[in-house]
Amino acid sequence: QVQLVESGGGLVQAGGSLRLSCAASGRAFSGYTMVWYRQAPGKERMFVGYISRNGGSTYYADSVKGRFTISRDNAKNTVYLQMNSLKPEDTAVYYCAARPGVATTRAESYDYWGQGTQVTVSS
């Protein structure tokens, strides 16, 4: 069992940066692929990116590639989402999720989800 808690959201102007954190409790964090999703009001949940269990591999949605970076610190049981050059269309609730296996973009494959953190980008 893994519990996930996101933090770091807030209000930022377009062009600004935010770093989200997702702290995990439970055992064997290094055995979990971690992913970030986001959901804007009235829209479907959207894949943002994932990071492999050892942090050696990342993959991003085209809409955030080059602006967002996912990293993890397995010693701290934490995964991060560094968001730069933010745009108003990045406004959403951001969720982290975990699965004890290889990476996938399919949300239904992730077993554990955090409660989400709101990111609002003003123009």
Coordinates of C-alpha atoms in Angstrom, one line a residue:
Q1 CA 0.0 0.0 0.0
V2 CA 1.3 3.5 -0.9
Q3 CA -0.1 6.8 0.2
L4 CA 0.7 9.8 -2.0
V5 CA 0.5 13.5 -1.0
E6 CA 1.1 16.2 -3.5
S7 CA 2.2 19.7 -2.6
G8 CA 3.6 22.9 -4.2
G9 CA 0.6 24.1 -6.2
G10 CA -0.5 27.6 -6.3
L11 CA -1.1 30.7 -8.4
V12 CA 1.7 31.9 -10.8
Q13 CA 1.9 34.3 -13.7
A14 CA 2.4 33.1 -17.2
G15 CA 6.0 32.4 -17.9
G16 CA 6.7 31.6 -14.3
S17 CA 7.7 28.3 -12.6
L18 CA 6.5 26.0 -9.9
R19 CA 7.8 22.8 -8.5
L20 CA 5.3 20.2 -7.4
S21 CA 6.3 17.4 -4.9
C22 CA 4.6 14.1 -4.3
A23 CA 5.6 12.4 -1.1
A24 CA 5.0 8.7 -0.8
S25 CA 4.6 6.6 2.3
G26 CA 4.8 2.9 2.4
R27 CA 7.5 0.5 1.5
A28 CA 9.7 0.1 -1.5
F29 CA 9.2 3.4 -3.2
S30 CA 12.0 2.6 -5.6
G31 CA 9.9 -0.2 -6.9
Y32 CA 7.2 2.1 -8.2
T33 CA 6.9 3.9 -11.5
M34 CA 5.6 7.4 -10.8
V35 CA 3.5 9.5 -13.1
W36 CA 1.9 12.9 -13.2
Y37 CA -1.5 13.6 -14.6
R38 CA -3.6 16.8 -14.7
Q39 CA -7.2 17.6 -15.1
A40 CA -8.6 21.0 -16.0
P41 CA -12.2 21.9 -15.2
G42 CA -14.6 20.3 -17.6
K43 CA -11.9 18.3 -19.3
E44 CA -10.6 14.8 -19.1
R45 CA -7.6 13.8 -17.1
M46 CA -4.5 14.2 -19.2
F47 CA -1.1 12.4 -19.0
V48 CA 1.8 14.8 -18.2
G49 CA 4.8 12.5 -17.8
Y50 CA 6.3 9.5 -16.0
I51 CA 9.6 8.5 -14.5
S52 CA 10.9 5.0 -14.2
R53 CA 11.6 3.2 -11.0
N54 CA 15.3 4.1 -10.9
G55 CA 14.8 7.5 -12.4
G56 CA 16.8 6.7 -15.5
S57 CA 13.9 7.1 -17.9
T58 CA 11.3 9.8 -18.4
Y59 CA 8.6 10.5 -20.9
Y60 CA 6.5 13.5 -21.4
A61 CA 3.4 14.6 -23.2
D62 CA 4.1 16.8 -26.2
S63 CA 2.3 19.7 -24.7
V64 CA 4.8 19.9 -21.8
K65 CA 8.0 18.5 -23.4
G66 CA 10.9 20.9 -22.9
R67 CA 9.1 22.9 -20.2
F68 CA 8.4 20.3 -17.5
T69 CA 10.9 17.9 -15.9
I70 CA 10.1 14.9 -13.6
S71 CA 12.7 13.7 -11.1
R72 CA 12.7 11.5 -8.1
D73 CA 14.6 11.0 -4.9
N74 CA 14.2 7.5 -3.8
A75 CA 16.0 8.1 -0.5
K76 CA 13.3 10.7 0.3
N77 CA 10.4 8.8 -1.2
T78 CA 9.5 11.8 -3.3
V79 CA 8.9 12.6 -6.9
Y80 CA 9.0 16.1 -8.3
L81 CA 7.5 18.0 -11.2
Q82 CA 9.4 21.1 -12.2
M83 CA 7.3 23.3 -14.4
N84 CA 8.8 26.2 -16.3
S85 CA 7.5 28.6 -18.8
L86 CA 4.0 28.0 -17.5
K87 CA 1.0 28.9 -19.7
P88 CA -2.6 29.6 -18.8
E89 CA -3.5 26.3 -20.4
D90 CA -1.4 24.5 -17.8
T91 CA -4.0 25.4 -15.2
A92 CA -5.4 22.2 -13.7
V93 CA -5.3 20.0 -10.7
Y94 CA -2.2 17.9 -10.8
Y95 CA -2.1 14.4 -9.6
C96 CA 0.7 11.9 -9.0
A97 CA 0.2 8.2 -9.2
A98 CA 2.2 5.1 -8.7
R99 CA 2.3 1.5 -10.0
P100 CA 4.6 -1.4 -9.0
G101 CA 5.8 -2.1 -12.5
V102 CA 7.1 -0.7 -15.7
A103 CA 6.0 2.6 -17.0
T104 CA 2.9 3.2 -19.0
T105 CA 0.8 6.2 -20.0
R106 CA -2.5 4.4 -19.2
A107 CA -4.1 5.9 -16.2
E108 CA -6.0 2.8 -15.4
S109 CA -2.7 1.0 -14.9
Y110 CA -1.8 3.1 -11.8
D111 CA -2.9 1.7 -8.5
Y112 CA -2.3 4.6 -6.1
W113 CA -3.3 8.2 -6.5
G114 CA -2.8 11.4 -4.5
Q115 CA -5.5 13.9 -3.8
G116 CA -4.2 16.5 -6.2
T117 CA -2.8 20.0 -6.0
Q118 CA -4.2 23.0 -7.8
V119 CA -2.0 24.9 -10.3
T120 CA -3.4 28.2 -11.6
V121 CA -1.5 30.2 -14.3
S122 CA -2.7 33.7 -14.8
S123 CA -2.3 35.5 -18.1

